[in-house]
Short mmCIF file of C-alpha atoms and ligand atoms in Angstrom, two decimals:
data_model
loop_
_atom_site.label_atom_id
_atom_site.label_comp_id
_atom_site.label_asym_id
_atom_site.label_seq_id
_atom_site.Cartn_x
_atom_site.Cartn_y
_atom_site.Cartn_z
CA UNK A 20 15.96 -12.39 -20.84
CA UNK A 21 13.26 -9.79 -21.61
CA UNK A 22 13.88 -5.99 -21.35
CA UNK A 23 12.38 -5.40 -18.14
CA UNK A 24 11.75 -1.52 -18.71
CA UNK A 25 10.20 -1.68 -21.65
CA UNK A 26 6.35 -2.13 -21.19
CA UNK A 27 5.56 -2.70 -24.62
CA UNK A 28 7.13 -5.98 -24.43
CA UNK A 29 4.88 -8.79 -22.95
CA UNK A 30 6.43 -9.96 -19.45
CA UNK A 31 5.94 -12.81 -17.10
CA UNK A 32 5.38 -11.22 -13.92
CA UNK A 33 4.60 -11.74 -10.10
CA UNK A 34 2.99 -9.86 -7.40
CA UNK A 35 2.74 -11.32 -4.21
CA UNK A 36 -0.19 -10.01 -2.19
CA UNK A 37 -2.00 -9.60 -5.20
CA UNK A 38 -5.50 -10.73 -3.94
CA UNK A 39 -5.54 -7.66 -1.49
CA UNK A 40 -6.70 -3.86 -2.00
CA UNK A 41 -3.78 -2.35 -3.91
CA UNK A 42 -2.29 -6.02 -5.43
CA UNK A 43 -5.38 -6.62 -7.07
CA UNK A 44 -6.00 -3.30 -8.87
CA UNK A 45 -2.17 -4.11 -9.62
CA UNK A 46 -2.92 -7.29 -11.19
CA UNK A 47 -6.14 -5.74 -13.15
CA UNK A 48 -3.63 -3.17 -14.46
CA UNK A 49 -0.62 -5.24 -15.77
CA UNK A 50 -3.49 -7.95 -17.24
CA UNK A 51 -5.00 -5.03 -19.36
CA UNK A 52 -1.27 -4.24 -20.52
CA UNK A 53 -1.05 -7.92 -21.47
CA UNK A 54 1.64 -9.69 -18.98
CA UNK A 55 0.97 -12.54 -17.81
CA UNK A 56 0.69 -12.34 -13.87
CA UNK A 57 1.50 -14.62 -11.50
CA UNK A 58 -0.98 -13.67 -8.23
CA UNK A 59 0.37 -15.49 -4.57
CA UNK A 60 -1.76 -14.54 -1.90
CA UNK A 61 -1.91 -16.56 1.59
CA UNK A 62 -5.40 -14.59 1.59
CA UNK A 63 -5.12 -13.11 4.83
CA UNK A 64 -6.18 -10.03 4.18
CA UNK A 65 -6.76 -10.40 0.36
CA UNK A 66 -9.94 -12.16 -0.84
CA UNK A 67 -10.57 -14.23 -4.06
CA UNK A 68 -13.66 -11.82 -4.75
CA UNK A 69 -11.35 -9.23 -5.55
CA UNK A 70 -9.55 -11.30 -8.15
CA UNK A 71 -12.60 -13.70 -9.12
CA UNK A 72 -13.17 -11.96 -12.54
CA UNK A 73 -9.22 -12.87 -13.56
CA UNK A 74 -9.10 -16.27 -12.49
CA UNK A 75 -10.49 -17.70 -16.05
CA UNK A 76 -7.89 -15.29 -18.23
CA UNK A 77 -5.25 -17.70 -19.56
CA UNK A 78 -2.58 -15.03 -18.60
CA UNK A 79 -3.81 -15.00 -14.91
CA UNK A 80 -2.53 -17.74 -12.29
CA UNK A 81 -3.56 -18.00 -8.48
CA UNK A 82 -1.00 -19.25 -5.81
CA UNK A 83 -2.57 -19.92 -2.26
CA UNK A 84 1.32 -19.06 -1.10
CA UNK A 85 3.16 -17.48 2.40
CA UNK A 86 5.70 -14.98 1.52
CA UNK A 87 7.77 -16.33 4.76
CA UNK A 88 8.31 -19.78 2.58
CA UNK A 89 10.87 -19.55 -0.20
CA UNK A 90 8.84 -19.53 -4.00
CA UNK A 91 9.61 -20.20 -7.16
CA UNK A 92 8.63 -18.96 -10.44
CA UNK A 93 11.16 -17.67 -13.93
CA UNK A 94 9.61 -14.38 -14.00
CA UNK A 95 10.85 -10.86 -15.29
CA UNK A 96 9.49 -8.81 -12.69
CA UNK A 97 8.52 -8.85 -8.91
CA UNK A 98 6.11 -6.40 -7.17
CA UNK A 99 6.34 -7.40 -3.31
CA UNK A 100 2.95 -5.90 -1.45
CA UNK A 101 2.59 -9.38 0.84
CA UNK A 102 1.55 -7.74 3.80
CA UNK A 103 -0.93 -6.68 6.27
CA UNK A 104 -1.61 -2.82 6.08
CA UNK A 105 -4.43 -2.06 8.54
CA UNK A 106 -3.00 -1.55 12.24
CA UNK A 107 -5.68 -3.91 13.16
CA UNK A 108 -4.69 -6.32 10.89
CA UNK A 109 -0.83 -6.10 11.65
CA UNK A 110 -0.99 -5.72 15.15
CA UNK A 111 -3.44 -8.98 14.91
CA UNK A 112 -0.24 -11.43 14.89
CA UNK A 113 2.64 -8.80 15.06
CA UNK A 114 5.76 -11.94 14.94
CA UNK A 115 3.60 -12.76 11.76
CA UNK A 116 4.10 -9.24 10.21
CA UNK A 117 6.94 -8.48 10.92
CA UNK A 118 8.50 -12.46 9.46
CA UNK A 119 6.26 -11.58 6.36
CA UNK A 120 7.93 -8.22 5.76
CA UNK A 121 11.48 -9.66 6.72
CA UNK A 122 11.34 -13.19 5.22
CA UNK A 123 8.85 -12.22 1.98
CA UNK A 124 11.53 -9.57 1.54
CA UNK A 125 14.61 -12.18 1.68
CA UNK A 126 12.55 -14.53 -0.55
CA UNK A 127 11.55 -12.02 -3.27
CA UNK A 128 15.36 -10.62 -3.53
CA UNK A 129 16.75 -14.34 -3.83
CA UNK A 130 13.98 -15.13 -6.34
CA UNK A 131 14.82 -12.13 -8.10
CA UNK A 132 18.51 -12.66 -8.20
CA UNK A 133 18.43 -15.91 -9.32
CA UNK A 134 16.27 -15.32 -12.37
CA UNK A 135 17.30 -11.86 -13.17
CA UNK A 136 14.37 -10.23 -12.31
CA UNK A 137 13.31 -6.32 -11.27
CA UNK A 138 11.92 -6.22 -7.97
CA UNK A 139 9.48 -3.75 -6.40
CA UNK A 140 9.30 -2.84 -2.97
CA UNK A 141 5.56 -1.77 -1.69
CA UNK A 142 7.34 0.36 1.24
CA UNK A 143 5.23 3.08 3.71
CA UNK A 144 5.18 6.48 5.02
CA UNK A 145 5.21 4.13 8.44
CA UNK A 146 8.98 4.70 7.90
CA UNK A 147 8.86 7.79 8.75
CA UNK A 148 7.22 6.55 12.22
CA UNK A 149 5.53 9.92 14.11
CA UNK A 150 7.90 12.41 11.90
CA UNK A 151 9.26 15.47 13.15
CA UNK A 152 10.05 16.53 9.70
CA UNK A 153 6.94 17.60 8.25
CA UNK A 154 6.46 16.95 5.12
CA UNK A 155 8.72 13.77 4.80
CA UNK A 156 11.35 13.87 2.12
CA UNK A 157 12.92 10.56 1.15
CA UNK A 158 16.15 11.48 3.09
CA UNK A 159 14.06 11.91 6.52
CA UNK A 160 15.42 9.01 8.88
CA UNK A 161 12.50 8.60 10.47
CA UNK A 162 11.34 8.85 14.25
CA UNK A 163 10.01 4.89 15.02
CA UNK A 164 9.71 3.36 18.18
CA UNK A 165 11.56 0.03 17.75
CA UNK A 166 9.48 -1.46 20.76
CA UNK A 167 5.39 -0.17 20.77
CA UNK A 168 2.97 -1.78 18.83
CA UNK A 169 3.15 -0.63 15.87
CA UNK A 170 6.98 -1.56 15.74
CA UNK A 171 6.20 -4.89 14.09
CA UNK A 172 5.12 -3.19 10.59
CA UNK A 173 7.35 -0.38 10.57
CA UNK A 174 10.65 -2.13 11.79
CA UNK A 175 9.61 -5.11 9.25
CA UNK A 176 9.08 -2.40 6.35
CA UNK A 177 12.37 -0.37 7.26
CA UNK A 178 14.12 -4.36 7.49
CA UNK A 179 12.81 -4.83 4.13
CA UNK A 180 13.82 -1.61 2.53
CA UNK A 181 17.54 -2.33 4.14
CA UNK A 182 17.53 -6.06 2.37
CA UNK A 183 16.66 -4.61 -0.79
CA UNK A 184 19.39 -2.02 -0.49
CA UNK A 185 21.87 -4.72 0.27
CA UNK A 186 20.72 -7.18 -2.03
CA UNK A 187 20.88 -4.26 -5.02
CA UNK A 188 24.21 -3.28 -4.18
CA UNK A 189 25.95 -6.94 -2.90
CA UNK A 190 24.32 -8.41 -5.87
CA UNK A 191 23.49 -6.22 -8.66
CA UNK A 192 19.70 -6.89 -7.98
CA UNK A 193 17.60 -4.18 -9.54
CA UNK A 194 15.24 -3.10 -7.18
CA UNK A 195 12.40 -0.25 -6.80
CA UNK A 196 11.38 1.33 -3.50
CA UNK A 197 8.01 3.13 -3.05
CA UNK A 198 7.17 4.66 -0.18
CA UNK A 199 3.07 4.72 -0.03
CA UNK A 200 1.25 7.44 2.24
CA UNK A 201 -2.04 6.23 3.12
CA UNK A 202 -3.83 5.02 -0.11
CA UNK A 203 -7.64 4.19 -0.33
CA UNK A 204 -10.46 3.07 -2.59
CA UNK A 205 -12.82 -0.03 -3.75
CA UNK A 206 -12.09 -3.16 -2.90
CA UNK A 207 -10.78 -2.18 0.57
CA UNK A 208 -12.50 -4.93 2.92
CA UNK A 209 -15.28 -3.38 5.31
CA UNK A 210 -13.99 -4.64 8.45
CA UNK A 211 -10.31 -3.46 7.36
CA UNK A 212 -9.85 -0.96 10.06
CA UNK A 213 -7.91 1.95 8.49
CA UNK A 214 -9.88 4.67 8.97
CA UNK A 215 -11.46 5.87 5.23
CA UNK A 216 -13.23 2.16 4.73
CA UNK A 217 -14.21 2.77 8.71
CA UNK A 218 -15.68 6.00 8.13
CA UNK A 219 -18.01 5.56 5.00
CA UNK A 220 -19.18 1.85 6.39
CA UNK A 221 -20.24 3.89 9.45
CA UNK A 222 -22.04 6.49 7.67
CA UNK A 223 -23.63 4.10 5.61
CA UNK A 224 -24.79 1.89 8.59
CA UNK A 225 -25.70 4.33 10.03
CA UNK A 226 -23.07 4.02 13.19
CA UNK A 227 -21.17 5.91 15.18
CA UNK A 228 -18.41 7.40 13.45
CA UNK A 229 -14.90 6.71 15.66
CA UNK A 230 -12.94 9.29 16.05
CA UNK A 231 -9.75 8.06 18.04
CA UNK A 232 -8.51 11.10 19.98
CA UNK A 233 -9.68 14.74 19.60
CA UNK A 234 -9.33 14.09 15.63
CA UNK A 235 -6.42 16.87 15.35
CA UNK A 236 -3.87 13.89 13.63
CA UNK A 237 -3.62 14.29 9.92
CA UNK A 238 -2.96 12.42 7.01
CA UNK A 239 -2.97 12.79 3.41
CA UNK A 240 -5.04 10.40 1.42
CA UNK A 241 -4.28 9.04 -1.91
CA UNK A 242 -6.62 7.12 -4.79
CA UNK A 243 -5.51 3.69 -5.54
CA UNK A 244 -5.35 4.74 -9.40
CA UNK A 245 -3.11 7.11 -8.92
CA UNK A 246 -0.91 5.16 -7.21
CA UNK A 247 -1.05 2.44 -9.39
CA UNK A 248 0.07 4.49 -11.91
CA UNK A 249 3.15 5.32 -9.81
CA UNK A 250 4.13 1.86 -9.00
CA UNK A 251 4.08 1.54 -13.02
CA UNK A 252 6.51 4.27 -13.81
CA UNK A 253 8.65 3.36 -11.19
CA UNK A 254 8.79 0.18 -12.13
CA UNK A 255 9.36 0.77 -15.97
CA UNK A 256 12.05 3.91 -15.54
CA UNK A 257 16.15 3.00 -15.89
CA UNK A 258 16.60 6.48 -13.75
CA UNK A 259 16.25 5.89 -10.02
CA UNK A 260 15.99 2.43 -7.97
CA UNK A 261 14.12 4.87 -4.98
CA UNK A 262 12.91 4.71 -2.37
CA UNK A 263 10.47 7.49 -3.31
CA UNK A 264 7.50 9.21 -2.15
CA UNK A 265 4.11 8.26 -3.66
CA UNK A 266 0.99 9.62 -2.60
CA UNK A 267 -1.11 12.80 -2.29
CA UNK A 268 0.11 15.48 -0.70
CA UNK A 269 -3.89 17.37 0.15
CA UNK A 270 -3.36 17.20 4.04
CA UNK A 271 -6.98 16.63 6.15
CA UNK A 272 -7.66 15.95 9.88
CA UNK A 273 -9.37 13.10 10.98
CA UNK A 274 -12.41 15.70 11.76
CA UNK A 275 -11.95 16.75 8.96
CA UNK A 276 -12.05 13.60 7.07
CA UNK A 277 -15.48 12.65 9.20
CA UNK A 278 -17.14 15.60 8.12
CA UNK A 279 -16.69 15.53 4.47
CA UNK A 280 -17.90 11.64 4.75
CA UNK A 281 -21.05 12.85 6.66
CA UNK A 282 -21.77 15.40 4.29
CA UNK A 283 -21.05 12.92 1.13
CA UNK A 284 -23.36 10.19 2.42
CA UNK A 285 -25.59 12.61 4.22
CA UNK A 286 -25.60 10.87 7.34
CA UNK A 287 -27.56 11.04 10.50
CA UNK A 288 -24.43 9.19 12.06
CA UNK A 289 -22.86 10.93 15.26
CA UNK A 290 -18.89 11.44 15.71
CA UNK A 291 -17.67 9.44 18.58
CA UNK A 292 -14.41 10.18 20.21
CA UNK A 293 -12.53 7.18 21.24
CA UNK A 294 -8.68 6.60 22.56
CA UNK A 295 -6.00 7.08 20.68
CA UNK A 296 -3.88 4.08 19.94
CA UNK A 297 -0.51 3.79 20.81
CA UNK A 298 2.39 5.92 18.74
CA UNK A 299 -0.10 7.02 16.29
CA UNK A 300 1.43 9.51 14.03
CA UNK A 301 0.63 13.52 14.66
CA UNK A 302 1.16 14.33 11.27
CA UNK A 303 1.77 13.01 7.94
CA UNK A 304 2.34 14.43 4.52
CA UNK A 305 4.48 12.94 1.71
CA UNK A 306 6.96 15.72 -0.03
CA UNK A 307 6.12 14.27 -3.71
CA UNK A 308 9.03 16.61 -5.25
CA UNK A 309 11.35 13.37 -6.46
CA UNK A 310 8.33 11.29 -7.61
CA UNK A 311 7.45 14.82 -10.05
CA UNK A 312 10.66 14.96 -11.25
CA UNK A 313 11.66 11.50 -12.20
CA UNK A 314 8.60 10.03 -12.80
CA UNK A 315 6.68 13.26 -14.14
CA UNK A 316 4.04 11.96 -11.95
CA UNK A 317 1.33 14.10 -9.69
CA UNK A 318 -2.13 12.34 -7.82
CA UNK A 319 -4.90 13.48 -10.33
CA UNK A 320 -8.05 12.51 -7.75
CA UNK A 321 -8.74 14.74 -5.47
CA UNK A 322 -10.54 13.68 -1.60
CA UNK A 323 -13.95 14.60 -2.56
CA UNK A 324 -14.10 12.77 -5.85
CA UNK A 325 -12.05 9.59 -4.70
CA UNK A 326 -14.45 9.32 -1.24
CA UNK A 327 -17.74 9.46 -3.85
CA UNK A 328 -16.12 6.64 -6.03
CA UNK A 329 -15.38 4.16 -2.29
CA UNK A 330 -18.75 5.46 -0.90
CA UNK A 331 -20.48 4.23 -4.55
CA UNK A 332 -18.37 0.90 -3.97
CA UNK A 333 -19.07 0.25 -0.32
CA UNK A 334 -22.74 0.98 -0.96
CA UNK A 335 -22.67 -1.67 -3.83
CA UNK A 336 -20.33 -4.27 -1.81
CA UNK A 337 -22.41 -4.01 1.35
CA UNK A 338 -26.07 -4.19 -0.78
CA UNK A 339 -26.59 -0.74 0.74
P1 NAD B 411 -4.05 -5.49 2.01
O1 NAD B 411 -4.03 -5.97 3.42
O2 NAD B 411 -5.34 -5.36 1.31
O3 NAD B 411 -3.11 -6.40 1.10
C1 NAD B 411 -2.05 -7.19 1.56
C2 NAD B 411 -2.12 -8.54 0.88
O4 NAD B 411 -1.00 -9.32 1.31
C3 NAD B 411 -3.37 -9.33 1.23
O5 NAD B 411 -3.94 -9.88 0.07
C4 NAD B 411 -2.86 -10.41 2.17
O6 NAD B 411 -3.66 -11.57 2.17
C5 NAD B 411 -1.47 -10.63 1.63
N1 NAD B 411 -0.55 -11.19 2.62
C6 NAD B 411 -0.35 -10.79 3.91
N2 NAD B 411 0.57 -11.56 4.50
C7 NAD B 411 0.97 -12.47 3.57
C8 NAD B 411 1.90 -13.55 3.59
N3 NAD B 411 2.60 -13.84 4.69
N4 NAD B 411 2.05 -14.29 2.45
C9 NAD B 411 1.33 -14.01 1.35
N5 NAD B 411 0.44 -13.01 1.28
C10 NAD B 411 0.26 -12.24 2.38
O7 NAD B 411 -3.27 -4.09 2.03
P2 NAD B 411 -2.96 -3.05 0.86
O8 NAD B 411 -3.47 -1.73 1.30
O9 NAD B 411 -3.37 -3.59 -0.46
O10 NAD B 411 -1.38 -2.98 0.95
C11 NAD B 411 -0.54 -3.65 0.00
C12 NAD B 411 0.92 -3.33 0.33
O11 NAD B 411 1.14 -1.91 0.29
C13 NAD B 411 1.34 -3.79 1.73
O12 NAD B 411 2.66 -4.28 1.67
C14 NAD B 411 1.30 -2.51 2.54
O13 NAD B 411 2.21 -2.54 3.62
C15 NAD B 411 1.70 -1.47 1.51
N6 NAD B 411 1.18 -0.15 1.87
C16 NAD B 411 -0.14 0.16 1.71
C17 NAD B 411 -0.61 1.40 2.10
C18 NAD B 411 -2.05 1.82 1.90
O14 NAD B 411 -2.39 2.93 2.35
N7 NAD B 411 -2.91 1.08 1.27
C19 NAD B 411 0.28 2.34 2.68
C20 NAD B 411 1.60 1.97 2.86
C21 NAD B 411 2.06 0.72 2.43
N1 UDP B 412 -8.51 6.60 12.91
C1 UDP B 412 -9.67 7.10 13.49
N2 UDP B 412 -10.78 6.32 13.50
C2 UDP B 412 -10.79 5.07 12.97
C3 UDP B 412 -9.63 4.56 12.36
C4 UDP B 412 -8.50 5.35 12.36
O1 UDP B 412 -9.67 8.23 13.97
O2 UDP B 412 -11.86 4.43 13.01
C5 UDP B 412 -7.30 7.46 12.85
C6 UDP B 412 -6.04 6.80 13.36
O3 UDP B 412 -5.91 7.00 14.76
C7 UDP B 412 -4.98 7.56 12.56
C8 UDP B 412 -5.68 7.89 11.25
O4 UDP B 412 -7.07 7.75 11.50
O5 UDP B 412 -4.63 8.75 13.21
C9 UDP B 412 -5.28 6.98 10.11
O6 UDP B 412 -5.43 5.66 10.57
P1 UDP B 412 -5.26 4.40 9.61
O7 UDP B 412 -5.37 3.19 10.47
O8 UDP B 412 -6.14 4.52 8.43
O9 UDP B 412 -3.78 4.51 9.03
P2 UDP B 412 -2.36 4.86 9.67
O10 UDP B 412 -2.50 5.25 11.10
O11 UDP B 412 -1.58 3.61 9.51
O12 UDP B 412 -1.87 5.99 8.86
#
């Protein structure tokens, strides 16, 4: 068995939902290290575009695969991301999300126990449901309506983190836990729905920009490469099995967020209000005090320069 800290050392390694936003930049990553990756997708979300330039490296495999049917594979490492993200995505088939967060869960930890494998949780600020505790710490139990629609993701995630608990102390399993606040960037799908992609295709197009509410909810947006760069030293540290905190901590309103897209694509689009979904979350902010100190990690892109880089990739994508 391979050290399965040590990142000089050349690993076998899976990532399920790794044709999707984050799991592909993932996969990019740990192929330019010089693993061998193992991608399973049921490409739901995830397209083969975004992983089309790895499919002819000999170190690089594709698995058409559902996380809710047992896998598989003698690897050294597991990153679990199999999931819908986008509300409209998750709410889409919610019985679907929340067996793929429960059941891909089960399946990665029994993989991983059987083969002796490290095993990485992609977890969410949606823990934290509409918090009252503002910013969320790790050891904030949450305020989540176990009923409303947006139950089915954040009950599935908070399942998941549970099993992986369990699992790691039933069963020695070594496991990882990141909790991700809302991360963006290229290779997010147009028609994804979360609200940066929405946004800049609006601007671009020309649309109406959708506001849903008065705009006064906040969140705090993070790069993918930063947070790629967390999941790795997470991964790779011997300290701390989580869950912990990744993301950016700059906190913007959804006004706020539409105006600095208008003025970075210069516009003529108009802001729209429309309703505001169920249980969406007032506020959200990640305290990133636990991911500094173990994992000497801080977000190094700031809004501005990480909305020019997805504007620059939407324009290309869309032949803007
Ligand atoms: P995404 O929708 O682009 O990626 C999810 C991937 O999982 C897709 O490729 C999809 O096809 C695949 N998938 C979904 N259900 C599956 C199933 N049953 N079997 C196999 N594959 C399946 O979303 P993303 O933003 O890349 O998110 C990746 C992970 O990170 C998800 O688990 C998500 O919950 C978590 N996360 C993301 C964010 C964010 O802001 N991007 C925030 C919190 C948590
Ligand atoms: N949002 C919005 N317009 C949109 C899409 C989303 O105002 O076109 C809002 C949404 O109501 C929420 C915030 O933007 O308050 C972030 O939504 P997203 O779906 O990106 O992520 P999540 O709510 O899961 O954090």
């Amino acid at each position: 068995m391979l050290e399965s800290n040590d990142v000089s050392v050349t690993m076998r390694i899976l990532i399920t939902g790794g044709a999707g936003f984050l799991g592909s930049h993932l996969c990019d990553r740990l192929i330019g290290e010089g693993h061998e990756v193992i991608c399973l997708d049921n490409l739901f979300t995830g397209r083969r575009k975004n992983i089309a330039h790895l499919l002819d490296n000999p170190n690089f495999e594709f698995v058409r695969h559902d996380v809710i049917d047992p896998f598989k594979a003698e690897v050294d490492q597991i990153y679990n991301l199999a999931c819908p993200a986008s509300p409209p995505h998750y709410q889409y088939n919610a019985i679907k999300t929340i067996k793929t967060s429960v059941m891909g869960a089960i399946n990665c930890l029994g993989l991983a126990k059987r083969v002796n494998a490290r095993v990485f949780q992609a977890s969410t600020s949606e823990v934290y449901g509409d918090p009252l505790v503002h910013p969320q710490t790790e050891d904030y139990w949450g305020n989540v309506n176990t009923l409303g629609v947006r139950s089915c993701y954040d009950e599935g995630k908070r399942c998941a983190e549970t099993l992986f608990m369990d699992y790691h102390r039933q069963n020695d399993v070594e496991v990882r836990i990141v909790r991700i606040f809302n991360t963006y960037g290229p290779r997010m799908l147009a028609d994804d729905g979360r609200v940066v992609s929405n946004f800049i295709v609006q601007a671009l197009r020309g649309d109406d920009i959708t506001i849903y509410g008065e705009g006064n909810q906040t969140r705090s947006f993070c790069f993918y490469s930063d947070l790629i760069e967390g999941f790795a030293r997470l991964m790779n540290q011997d300290e701390v099995t989580g869950p912990i905190n990744i993301g950016n901590p700059g906190e913007f309103t959804m006004l706020e967020l539409a105006e600095k897209v208008i003025k970075l694509t210069k516009t003529k689009s108009k802001i729209i209000h429309l309703e505001m979904p169920q249980d969406d979350p007032k506020q959200r902010k990640p305290d990133i005090s636990l991911a500094k100190k173990h994992l000497d990690w801080e977000p190094t892109v700031q809004l501005e320069e990480g909305l020019e880089r997805t504007i620059a990739y939407f324009k290309s994508d869309l032949g803007l």
